[in-house]
Amino acid sequence: MPAQIPAPGFKWKQIELLVQSFYTSNHNSSLNQLQVKFT
């Protein structure tokens, strides 16, 4: 990774956290929907 880019890891970490929370919330909501279907 070139050193000229100022703090690239920070921005990617933020994006990664956003994506993780997005997928986690989607996963949890679909799990809840499945539980509602099967109970």
mmCIF file of C-alpha atoms in Angstrom:
data_model
loop_
_atom_site.group_PDB
_atom_site.id
_atom_site.type_symbol
_atom_site.label_atom_id
_atom_site.label_comp_id
_atom_site.label_asym_id
_atom_site.label_seq_id
_atom_site.Cartn_x
_atom_site.Cartn_y
_atom_site.Cartn_z
ATOM 1 C CA MET A 1 0.000 0.000 0.000
ATOM 2 C CA PRO A 2 1.513 3.391 -0.950
ATOM 3 C CA ALA A 3 2.376 5.608 2.002
ATOM 4 C CA GLN A 4 1.185 8.785 0.267
ATOM 5 C CA ILE A 5 -2.460 8.007 0.989
ATOM 6 C CA PRO A 6 -3.366 9.665 4.324
ATOM 7 C CA ALA A 7 -4.728 7.124 6.803
ATOM 8 C CA PRO A 8 -6.492 4.787 4.365
ATOM 9 C CA GLY A 9 -7.086 2.202 7.083
ATOM 10 C CA PHE A 10 -9.337 4.495 9.067
ATOM 11 C CA LYS A 11 -11.801 5.080 6.245
ATOM 12 C CA TRP A 12 -11.848 1.397 5.336
ATOM 13 C CA LYS A 13 -12.401 0.498 8.999
ATOM 14 C CA GLN A 14 -15.408 2.816 9.087
ATOM 15 C CA ILE A 15 -16.805 1.323 5.880
ATOM 16 C CA GLU A 16 -16.215 -2.187 7.191
ATOM 17 C CA LEU A 17 -18.038 -1.378 10.425
ATOM 18 C CA LEU A 18 -20.926 0.148 8.488
ATOM 19 C CA VAL A 19 -21.210 -2.898 6.248
ATOM 20 C CA GLN A 20 -20.954 -5.247 9.226
ATOM 21 C CA SER A 21 -23.692 -3.468 11.160
ATOM 22 C CA PHE A 22 -25.863 -3.329 8.018
ATOM 23 C CA TYR A 23 -25.547 -7.057 7.372
ATOM 24 C CA THR A 24 -25.925 -7.878 11.066
ATOM 25 C CA SER A 25 -29.163 -5.909 11.370
ATOM 26 C CA ASN A 26 -30.498 -7.480 8.164
ATOM 27 C CA HIS A 27 -29.518 -10.932 9.419
ATOM 28 C CA ASN A 28 -31.156 -10.340 12.783
ATOM 29 C CA SER A 29 -34.380 -9.076 11.217
ATOM 30 C CA SER A 30 -34.612 -12.066 8.884
ATOM 31 C CA LEU A 31 -33.905 -14.362 11.840
ATOM 32 C CA ASN A 32 -36.751 -12.673 13.709
ATOM 33 C CA GLN A 33 -39.041 -13.155 10.712
ATOM 34 C CA LEU A 34 -38.106 -16.847 10.577
ATOM 35 C CA GLN A 35 -38.800 -17.229 14.289
ATOM 36 C CA VAL A 36 -42.193 -15.590 13.813
ATOM 37 C CA LYS A 37 -42.971 -17.980 10.962
ATOM 38 C CA PHE A 38 -42.021 -21.098 12.888
ATOM 39 C CA THR A 39 -43.570 -20.302 16.269
#
